[in-house]
Structure formats: C-alpha cells, structure tokens
Short mmCIF file of C-alpha atoms in Angstrom, two decimals:
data_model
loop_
_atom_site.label_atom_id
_atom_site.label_comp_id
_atom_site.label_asym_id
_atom_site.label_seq_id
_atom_site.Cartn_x
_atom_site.Cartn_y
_atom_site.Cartn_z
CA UNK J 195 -43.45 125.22 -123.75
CA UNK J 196 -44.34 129.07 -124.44
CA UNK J 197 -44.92 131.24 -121.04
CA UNK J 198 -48.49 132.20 -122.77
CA UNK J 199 -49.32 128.20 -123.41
CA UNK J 200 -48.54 127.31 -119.85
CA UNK J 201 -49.86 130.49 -118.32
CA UNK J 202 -53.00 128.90 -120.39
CA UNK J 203 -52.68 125.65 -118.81
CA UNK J 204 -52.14 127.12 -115.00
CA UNK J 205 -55.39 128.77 -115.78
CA UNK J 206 -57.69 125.49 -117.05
CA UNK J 207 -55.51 124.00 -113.95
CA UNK J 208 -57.31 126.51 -111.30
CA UNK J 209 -60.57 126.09 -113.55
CA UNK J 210 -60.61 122.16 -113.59
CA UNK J 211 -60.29 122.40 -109.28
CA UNK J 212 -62.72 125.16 -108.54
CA UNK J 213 -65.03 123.34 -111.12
CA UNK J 214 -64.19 119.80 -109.24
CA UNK J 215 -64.85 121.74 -106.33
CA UNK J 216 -68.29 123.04 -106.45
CA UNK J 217 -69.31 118.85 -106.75
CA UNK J 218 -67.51 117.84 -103.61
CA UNK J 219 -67.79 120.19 -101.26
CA UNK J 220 -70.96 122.54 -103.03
CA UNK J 221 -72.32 123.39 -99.34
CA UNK J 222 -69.75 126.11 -98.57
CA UNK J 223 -70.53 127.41 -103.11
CA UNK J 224 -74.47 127.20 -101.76
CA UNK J 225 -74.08 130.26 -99.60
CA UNK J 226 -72.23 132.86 -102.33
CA UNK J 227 -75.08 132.53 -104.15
CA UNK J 228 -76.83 135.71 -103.89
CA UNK J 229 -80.59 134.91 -102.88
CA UNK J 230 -81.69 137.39 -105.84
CA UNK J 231 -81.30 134.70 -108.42
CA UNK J 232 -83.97 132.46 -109.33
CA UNK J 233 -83.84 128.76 -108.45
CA UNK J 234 -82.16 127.06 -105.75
CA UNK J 235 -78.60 127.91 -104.70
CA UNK J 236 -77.53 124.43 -105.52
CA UNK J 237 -78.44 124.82 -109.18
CA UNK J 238 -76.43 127.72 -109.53
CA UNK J 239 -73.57 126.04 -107.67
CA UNK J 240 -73.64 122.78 -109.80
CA UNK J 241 -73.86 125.54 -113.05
CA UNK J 242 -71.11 127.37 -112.23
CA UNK J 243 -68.89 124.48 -111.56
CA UNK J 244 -69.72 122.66 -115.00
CA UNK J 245 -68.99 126.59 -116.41
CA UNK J 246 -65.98 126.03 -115.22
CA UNK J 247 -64.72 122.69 -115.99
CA UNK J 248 -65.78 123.28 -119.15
CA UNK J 249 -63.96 126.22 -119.71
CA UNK J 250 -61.04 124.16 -118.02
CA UNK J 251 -61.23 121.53 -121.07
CA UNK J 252 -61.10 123.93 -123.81
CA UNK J 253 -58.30 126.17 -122.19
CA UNK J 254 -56.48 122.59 -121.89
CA UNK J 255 -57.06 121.67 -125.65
CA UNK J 256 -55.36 124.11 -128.41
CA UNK J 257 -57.58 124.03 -130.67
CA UNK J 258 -60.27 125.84 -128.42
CA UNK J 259 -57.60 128.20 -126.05
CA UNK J 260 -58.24 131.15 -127.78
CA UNK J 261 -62.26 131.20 -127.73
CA UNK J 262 -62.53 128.86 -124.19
CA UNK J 263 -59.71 131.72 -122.81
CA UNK J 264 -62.08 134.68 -124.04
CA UNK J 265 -65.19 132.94 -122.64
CA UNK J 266 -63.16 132.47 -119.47
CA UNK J 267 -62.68 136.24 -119.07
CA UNK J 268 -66.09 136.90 -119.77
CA UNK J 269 -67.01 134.24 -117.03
CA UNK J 270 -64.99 136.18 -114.41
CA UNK J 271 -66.70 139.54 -115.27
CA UNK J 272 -70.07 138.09 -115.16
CA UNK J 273 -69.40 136.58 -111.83
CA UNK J 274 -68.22 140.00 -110.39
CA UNK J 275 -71.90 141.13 -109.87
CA UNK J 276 -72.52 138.30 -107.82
CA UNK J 277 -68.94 138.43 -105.93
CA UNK J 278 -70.67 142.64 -104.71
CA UNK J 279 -73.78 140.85 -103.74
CA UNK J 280 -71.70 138.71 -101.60
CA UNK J 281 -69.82 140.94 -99.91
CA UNK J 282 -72.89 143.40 -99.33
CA UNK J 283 -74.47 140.30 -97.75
CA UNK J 284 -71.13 139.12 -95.63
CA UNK J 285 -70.71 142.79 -94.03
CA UNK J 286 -71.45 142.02 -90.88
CA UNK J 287 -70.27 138.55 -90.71
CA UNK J 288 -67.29 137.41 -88.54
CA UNK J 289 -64.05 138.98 -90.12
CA UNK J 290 -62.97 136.08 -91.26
CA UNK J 291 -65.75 135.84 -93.54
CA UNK J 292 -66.01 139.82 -94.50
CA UNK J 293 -62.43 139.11 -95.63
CA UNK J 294 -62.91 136.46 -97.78
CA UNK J 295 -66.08 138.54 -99.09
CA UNK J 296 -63.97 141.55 -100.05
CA UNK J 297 -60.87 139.58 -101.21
CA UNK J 298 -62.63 137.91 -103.97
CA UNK J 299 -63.34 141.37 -105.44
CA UNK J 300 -60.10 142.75 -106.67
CA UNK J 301 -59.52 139.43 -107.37
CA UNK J 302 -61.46 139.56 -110.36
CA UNK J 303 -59.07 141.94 -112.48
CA UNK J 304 -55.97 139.84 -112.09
CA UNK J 305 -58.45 136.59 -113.03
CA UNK J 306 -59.75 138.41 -116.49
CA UNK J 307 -56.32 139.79 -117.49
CA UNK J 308 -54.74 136.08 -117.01
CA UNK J 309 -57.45 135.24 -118.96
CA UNK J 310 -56.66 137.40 -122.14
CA UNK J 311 -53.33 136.44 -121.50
CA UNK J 312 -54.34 133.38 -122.31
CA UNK J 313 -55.96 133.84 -125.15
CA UNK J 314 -52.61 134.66 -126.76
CA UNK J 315 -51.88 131.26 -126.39
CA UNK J 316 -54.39 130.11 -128.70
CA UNK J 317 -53.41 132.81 -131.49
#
C-alpha cells in the first residue's frame, strides 16, 4: 500500500472516530460551539460529526479520495473560525481547558496539509 493511500486511510480513520464521537459523548462537542451560531449547540454538534463521517467514507473509498480529501481540508479551515471563538471564550478557564483551547489552533495547519496529502492519493 502507497504512503499517500494509507496516509489517506489514517486520515478517514481519525475522521470516522471524531465523527463517532460527537454521537456518544456530544455533551463535552456542545460547549465548542461558539454561542454566535444560530440554533442549538447540539445541532451543530450532531452536523459536524455527520461532516465528518462522511468525509471519513469517501476518504476510505478510492473512487471519492481525491474530492472527499479536498473537502476534508476545506472542513478543517472552515472550522478554524470557530476553534478562535473557542479559545477567546476558554481564556480564563482552568488551564487545563485554556490549553486544550489554544492547542487545537495550530493544530489546524498540520490537519489541512495531511489533508492535501491525501488528496494525492486519489490522483
């Protein structure tokens, strides 16, 4: 198996459990939700998780890598926005918690480039 198709499937691997993840535990996915979106925090949880499994599936399947690997890096920028929001809102929580909050922001770059990595898989 080509580094590129398994990178691929590492990636729908960590997709397919953050995904699973938002159903079975989506309390601790209810409070990253910035309160400026509309609609309950639950909705967006649920959302983002099915984003995400989805994306999972079609990084899994050849025939989709290359456009479910592009989608996936757009995913990860979009969520950035709400990843600032988080960590504005966590800045005076234990540190712990701030940590966590600021982590998840440089942690966005590696996510997207894996991503396009990715995508070479499907070429």
């Amino acid at each position: 198996m080509p580094s590129t198709e398994r990178s691929a499937l590492l990636l729908a691997g960590l997709l397919a459990s953050a995904g699973a993840a938002h159903f079975v535990a989506p309390k601790q996915f209810d409070a990253l939700v910035p309160r400026a979106l509309p609609g309950s925090r639950r909705s967006w949880t649920l959302a983002s998780g099915a984003v995400e499994l989805a994306l999972a599936a079609g990084l899994a399947y050849p025939a989709t890598r290359r456009t479910s690997a592009r989608a996936a890096a757009l995913f990860f920028a979009a969520v950035f926005p709400a990843n600032v929001q988080m960590a504005h809102d966590w800045r005076h929580r234990s540190t712990p918690a701030r940590t966590l909050a600021y982590a998840r922001l440089p942690l966005q770059v590696p996510l997207i480039l894996w991503a396009r990595h990715a995508a070479r898989a499907g070429e």
